[in-house]
Short mmCIF file of N, CA and C in Angstrom, two decimals:
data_model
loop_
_atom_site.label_atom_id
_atom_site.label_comp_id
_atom_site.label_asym_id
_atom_site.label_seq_id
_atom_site.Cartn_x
_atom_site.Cartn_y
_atom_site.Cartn_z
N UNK A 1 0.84 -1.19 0.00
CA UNK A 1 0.00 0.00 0.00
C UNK A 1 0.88 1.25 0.00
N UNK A 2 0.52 1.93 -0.78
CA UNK A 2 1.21 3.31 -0.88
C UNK A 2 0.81 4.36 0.02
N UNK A 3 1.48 5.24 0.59
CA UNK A 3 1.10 6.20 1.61
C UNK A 3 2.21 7.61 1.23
N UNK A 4 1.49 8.77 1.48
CA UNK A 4 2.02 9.42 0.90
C UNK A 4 1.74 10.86 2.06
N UNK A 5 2.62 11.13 2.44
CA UNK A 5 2.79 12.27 3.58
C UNK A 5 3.10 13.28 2.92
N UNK A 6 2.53 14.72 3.00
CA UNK A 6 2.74 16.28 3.09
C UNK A 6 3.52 16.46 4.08
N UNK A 7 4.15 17.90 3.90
CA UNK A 7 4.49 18.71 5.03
C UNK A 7 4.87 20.09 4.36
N UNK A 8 5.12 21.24 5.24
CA UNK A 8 5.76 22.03 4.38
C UNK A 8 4.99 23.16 4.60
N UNK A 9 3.41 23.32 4.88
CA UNK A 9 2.74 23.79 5.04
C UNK A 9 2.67 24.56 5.73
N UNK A 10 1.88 26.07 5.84
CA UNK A 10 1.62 27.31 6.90
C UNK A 10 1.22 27.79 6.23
N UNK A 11 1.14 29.56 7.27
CA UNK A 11 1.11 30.50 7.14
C UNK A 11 2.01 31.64 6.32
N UNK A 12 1.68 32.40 5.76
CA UNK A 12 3.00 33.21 4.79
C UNK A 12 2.29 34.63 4.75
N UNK A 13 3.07 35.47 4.34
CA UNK A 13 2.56 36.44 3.72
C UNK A 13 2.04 36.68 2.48
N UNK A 14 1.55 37.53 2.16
CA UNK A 14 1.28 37.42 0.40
C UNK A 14 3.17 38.28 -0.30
N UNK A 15 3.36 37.40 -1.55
CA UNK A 15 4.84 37.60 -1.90
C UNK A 15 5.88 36.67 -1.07
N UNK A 16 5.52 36.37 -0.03
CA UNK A 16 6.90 35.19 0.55
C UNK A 16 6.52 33.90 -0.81
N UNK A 17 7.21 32.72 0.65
CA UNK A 17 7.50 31.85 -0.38
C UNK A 17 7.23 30.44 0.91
N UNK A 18 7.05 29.11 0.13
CA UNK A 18 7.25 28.17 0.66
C UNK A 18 7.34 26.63 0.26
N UNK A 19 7.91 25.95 0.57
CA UNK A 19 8.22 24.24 0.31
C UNK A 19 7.37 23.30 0.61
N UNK A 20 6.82 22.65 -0.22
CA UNK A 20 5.88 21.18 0.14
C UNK A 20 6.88 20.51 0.15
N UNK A 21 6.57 19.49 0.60
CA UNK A 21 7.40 18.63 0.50
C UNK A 21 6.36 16.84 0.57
N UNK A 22 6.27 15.78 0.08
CA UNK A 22 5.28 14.89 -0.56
C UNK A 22 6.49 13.60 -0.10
N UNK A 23 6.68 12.96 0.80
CA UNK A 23 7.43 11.80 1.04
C UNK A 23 6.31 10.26 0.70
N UNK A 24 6.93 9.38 0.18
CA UNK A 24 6.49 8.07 -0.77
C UNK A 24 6.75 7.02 0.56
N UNK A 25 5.79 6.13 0.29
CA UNK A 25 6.38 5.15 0.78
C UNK A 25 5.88 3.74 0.36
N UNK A 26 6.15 2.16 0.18
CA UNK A 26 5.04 1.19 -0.21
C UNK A 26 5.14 1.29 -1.38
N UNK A 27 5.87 1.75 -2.19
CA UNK A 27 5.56 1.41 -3.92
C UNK A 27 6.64 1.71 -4.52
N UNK A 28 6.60 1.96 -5.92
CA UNK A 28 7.49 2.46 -6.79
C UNK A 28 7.57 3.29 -7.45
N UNK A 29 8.29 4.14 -6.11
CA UNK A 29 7.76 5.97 -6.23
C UNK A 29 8.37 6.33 -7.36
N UNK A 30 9.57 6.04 -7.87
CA UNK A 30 10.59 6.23 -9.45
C UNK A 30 9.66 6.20 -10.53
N UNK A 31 8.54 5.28 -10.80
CA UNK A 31 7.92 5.12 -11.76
C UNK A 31 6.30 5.67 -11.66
N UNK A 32 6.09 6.27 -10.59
CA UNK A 32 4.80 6.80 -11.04
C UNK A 32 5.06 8.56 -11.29
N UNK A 33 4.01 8.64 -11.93
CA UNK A 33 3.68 10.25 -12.20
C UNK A 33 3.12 10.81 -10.71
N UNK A 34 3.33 12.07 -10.63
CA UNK A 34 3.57 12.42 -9.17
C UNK A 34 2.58 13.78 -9.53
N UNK A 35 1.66 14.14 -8.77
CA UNK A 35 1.11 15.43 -8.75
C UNK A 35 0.66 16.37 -7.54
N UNK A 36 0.39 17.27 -7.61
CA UNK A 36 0.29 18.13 -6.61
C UNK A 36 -1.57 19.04 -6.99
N UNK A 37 -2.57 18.49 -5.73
CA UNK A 37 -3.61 19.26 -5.74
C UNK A 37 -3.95 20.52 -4.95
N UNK A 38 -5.23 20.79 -4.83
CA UNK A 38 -5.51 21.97 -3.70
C UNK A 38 -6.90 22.25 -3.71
N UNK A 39 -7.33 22.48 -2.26
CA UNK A 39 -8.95 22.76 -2.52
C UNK A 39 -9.04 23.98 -1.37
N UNK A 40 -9.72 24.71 -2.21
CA UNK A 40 -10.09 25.96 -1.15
C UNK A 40 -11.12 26.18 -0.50
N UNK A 41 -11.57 26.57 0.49
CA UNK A 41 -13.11 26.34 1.03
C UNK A 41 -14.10 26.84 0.55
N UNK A 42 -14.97 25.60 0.18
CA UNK A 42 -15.69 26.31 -0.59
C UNK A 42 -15.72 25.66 -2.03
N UNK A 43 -14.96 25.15 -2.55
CA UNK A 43 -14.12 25.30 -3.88
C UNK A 43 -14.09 23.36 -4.14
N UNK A 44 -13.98 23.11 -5.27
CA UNK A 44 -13.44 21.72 -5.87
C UNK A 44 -11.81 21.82 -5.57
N UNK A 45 -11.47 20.57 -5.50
CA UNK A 45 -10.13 20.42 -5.18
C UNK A 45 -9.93 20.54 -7.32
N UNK A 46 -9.02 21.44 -7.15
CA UNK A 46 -8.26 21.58 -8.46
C UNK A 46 -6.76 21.30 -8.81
N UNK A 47 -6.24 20.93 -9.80
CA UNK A 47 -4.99 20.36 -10.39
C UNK A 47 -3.96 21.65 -9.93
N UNK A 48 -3.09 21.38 -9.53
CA UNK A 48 -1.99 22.37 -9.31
C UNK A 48 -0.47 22.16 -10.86
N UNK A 49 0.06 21.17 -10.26
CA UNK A 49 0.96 20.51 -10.97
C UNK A 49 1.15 19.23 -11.14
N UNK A 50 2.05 19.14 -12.36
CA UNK A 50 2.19 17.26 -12.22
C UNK A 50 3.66 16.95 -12.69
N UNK A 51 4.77 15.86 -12.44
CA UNK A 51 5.73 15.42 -12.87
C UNK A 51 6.08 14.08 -13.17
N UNK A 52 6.59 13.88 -14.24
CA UNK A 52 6.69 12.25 -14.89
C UNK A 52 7.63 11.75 -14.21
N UNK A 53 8.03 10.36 -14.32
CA UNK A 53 8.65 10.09 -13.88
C UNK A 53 10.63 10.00 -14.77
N UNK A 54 9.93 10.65 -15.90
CA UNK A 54 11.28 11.48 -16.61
C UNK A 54 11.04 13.01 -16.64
N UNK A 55 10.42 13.67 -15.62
CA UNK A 55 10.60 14.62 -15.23
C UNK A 55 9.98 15.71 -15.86
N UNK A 56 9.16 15.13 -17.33
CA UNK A 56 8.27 15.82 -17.73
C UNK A 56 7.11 16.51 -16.88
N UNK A 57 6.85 18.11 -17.30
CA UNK A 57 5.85 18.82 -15.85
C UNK A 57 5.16 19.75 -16.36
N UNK A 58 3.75 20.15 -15.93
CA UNK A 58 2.66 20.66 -16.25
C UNK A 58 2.44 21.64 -15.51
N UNK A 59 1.68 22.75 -15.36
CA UNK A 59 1.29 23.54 -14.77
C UNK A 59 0.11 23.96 -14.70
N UNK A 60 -0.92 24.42 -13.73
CA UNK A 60 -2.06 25.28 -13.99
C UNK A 60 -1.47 26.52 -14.30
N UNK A 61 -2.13 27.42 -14.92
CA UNK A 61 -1.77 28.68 -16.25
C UNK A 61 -1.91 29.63 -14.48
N UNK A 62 -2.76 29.77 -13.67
CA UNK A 62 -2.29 30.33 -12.26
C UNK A 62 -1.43 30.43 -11.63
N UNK A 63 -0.44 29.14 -11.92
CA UNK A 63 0.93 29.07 -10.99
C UNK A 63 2.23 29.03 -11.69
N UNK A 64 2.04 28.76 -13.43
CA UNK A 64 3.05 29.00 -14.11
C UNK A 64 4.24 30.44 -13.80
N UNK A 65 5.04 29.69 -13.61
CA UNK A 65 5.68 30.97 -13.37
C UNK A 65 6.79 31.52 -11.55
N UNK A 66 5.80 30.57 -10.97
CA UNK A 66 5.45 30.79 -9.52
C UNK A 66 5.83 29.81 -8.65
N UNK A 67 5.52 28.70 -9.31
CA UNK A 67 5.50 27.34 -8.75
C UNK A 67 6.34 26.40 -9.74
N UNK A 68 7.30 25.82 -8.84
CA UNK A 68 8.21 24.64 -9.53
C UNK A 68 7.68 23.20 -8.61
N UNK A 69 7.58 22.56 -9.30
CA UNK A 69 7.72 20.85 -9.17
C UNK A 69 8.70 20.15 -9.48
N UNK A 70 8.97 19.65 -8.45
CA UNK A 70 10.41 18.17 -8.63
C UNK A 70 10.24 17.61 -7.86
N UNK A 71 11.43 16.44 -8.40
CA UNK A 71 11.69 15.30 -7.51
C UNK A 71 12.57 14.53 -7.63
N UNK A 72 12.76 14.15 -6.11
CA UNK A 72 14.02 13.52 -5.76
C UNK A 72 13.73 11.73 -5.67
N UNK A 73 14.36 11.08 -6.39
CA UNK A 73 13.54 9.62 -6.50
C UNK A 73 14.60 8.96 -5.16
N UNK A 74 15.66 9.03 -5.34
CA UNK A 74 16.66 8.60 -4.22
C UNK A 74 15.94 8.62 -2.95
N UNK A 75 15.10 9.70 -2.67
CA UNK A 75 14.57 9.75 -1.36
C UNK A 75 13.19 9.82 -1.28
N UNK A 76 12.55 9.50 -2.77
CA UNK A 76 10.76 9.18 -2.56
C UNK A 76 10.22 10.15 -2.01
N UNK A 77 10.49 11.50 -2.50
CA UNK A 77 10.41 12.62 -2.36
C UNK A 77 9.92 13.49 -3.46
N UNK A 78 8.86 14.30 -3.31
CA UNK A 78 8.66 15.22 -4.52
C UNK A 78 8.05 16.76 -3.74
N UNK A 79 8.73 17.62 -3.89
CA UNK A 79 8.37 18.92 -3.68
C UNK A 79 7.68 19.83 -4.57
N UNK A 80 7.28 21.15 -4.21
CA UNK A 80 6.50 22.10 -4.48
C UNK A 80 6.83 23.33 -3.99
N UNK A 81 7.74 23.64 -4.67
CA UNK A 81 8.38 25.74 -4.47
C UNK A 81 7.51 26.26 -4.90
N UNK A 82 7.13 27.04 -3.85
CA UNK A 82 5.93 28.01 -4.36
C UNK A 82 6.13 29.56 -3.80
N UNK A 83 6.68 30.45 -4.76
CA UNK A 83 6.97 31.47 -4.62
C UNK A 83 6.29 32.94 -4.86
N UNK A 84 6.25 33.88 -4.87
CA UNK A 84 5.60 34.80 -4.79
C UNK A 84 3.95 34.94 -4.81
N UNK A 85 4.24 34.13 -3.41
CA UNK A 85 2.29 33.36 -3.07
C UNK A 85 1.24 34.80 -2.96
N UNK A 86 -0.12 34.08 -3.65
CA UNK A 86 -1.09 35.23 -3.45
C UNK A 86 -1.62 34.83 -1.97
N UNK A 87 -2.97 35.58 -2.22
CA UNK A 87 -3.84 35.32 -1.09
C UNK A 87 -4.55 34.31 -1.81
N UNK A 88 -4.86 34.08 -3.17
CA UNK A 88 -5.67 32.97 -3.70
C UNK A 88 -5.34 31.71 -3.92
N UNK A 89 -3.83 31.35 -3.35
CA UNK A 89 -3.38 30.57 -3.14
C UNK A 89 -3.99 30.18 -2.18
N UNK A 90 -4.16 30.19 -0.99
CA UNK A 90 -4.63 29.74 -0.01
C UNK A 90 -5.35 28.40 -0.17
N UNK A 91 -5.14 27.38 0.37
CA UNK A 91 -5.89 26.16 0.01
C UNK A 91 -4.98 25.00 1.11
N UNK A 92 -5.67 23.74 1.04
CA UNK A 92 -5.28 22.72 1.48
C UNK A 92 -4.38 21.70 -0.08
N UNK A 93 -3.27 21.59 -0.01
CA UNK A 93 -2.61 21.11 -0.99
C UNK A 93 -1.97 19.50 -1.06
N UNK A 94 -2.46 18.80 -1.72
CA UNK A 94 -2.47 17.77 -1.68
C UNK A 94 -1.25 17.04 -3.18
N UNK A 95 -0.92 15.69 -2.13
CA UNK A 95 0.12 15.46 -3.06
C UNK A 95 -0.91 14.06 -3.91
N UNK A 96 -0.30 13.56 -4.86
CA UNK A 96 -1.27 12.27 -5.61
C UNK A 96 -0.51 11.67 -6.35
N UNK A 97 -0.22 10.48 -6.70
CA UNK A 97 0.52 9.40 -6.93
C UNK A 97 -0.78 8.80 -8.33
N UNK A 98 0.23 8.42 -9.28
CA UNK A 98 -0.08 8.07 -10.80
C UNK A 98 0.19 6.80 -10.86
N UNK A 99 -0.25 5.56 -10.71
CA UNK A 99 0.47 4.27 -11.14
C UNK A 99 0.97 4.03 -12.68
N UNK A 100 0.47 4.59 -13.42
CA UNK A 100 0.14 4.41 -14.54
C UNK A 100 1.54 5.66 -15.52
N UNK A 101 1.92 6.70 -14.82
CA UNK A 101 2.67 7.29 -15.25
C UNK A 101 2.18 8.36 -15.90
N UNK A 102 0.75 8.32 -16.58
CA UNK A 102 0.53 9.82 -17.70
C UNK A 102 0.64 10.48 -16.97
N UNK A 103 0.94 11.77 -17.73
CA UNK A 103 0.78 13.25 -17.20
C UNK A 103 -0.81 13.35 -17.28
N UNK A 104 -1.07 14.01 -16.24
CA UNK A 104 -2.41 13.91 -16.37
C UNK A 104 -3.02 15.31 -15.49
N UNK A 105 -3.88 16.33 -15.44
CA UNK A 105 -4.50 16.72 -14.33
C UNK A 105 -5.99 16.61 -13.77
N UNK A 106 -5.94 15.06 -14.13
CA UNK A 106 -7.36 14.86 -13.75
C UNK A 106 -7.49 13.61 -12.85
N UNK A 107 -7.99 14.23 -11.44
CA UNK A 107 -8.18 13.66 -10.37
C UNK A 107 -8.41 12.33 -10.38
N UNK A 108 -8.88 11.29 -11.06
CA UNK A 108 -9.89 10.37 -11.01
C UNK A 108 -8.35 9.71 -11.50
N UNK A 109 -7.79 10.01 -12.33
CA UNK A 109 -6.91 9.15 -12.46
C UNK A 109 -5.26 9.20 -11.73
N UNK A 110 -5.35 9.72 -10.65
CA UNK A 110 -4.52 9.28 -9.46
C UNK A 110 -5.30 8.43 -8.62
N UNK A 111 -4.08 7.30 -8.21
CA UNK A 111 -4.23 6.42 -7.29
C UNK A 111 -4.09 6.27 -5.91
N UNK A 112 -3.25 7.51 -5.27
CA UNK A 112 -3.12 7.44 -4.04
C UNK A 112 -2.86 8.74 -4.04
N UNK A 113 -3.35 9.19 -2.55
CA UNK A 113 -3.85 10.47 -1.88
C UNK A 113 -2.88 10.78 -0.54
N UNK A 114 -2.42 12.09 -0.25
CA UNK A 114 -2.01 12.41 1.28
C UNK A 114 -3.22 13.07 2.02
N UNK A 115 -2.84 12.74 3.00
CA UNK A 115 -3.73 13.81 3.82
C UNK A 115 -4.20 15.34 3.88
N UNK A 116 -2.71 15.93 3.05
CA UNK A 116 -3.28 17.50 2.90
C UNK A 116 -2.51 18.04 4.12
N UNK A 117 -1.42 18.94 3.40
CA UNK A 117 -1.21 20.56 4.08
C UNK A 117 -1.64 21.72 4.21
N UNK A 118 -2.21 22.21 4.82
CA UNK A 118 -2.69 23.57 4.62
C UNK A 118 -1.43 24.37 4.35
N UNK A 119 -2.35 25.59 3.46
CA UNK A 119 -1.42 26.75 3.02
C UNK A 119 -2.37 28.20 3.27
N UNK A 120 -1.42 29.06 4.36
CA UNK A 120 -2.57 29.96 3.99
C UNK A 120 -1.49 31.34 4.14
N UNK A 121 -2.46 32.39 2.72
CA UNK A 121 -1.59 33.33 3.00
C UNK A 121 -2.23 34.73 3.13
N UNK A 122 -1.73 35.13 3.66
CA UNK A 122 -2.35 36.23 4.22
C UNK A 122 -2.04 37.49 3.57
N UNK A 123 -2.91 38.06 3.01
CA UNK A 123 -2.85 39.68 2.06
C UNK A 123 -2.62 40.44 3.14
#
């Protein structure tokens, strides 16, 4: 079984910056496609980013720019730099695991879920 832990999460200002961080465990974190969600209250959880497992990566047209995705396979690790944060950032951000490998930003086809970091930033 795959399990998949956040961290990284807080409070910020609007313009700081901050690190997810998405630790793997139970599978074969090297070969799946790796993505990053978020739901705001109120709101559908929506696609943030996604990365292949050759490192190919996607963006929502919101965070282009703003937000980098990687990952470290050595340590079953995939992060989320997220820099010059709004206030509409604000959300619970979730990491999601691809068995299958497509790039994809559609929910239904990730296989495994974290619990969710909150992110909140304050204007």
């Amino acid at each position: 079984q795959v399990q998949l832990v956040e961290s990284g999460g807080g409070l910020v200002q609007a313009g700081g910056s901050l690190r997810l961080s998405c630790a793997a465990s139970g599978g074969t974190f090297s070969s799946y496609t790796m993505g990053w969600f978020r739901q705001a209250p109120g709101k559908e959880r929506e696609f943030v980013a996604v990365i292949t497992w050759i490192r190919n990566t996607n963006y929502v047209d919101s965070v282009k720019g703003r937000f980098t995705i990687s990952r470290d396979n050595a340590k079953n690790t995939m992060y989320l730099q997220m820099n010059s944060l709004k206030h509409e950032d604000t959300a619970v951000y979730y990491c999601a695991a691809n068995r299958r490998g497509l790039i994809s930003a559609t929910i239904g086809e990730y296989d495994y879920w974290g619990q969710g970091t909150q992110v909140t930033v304050s204007s």
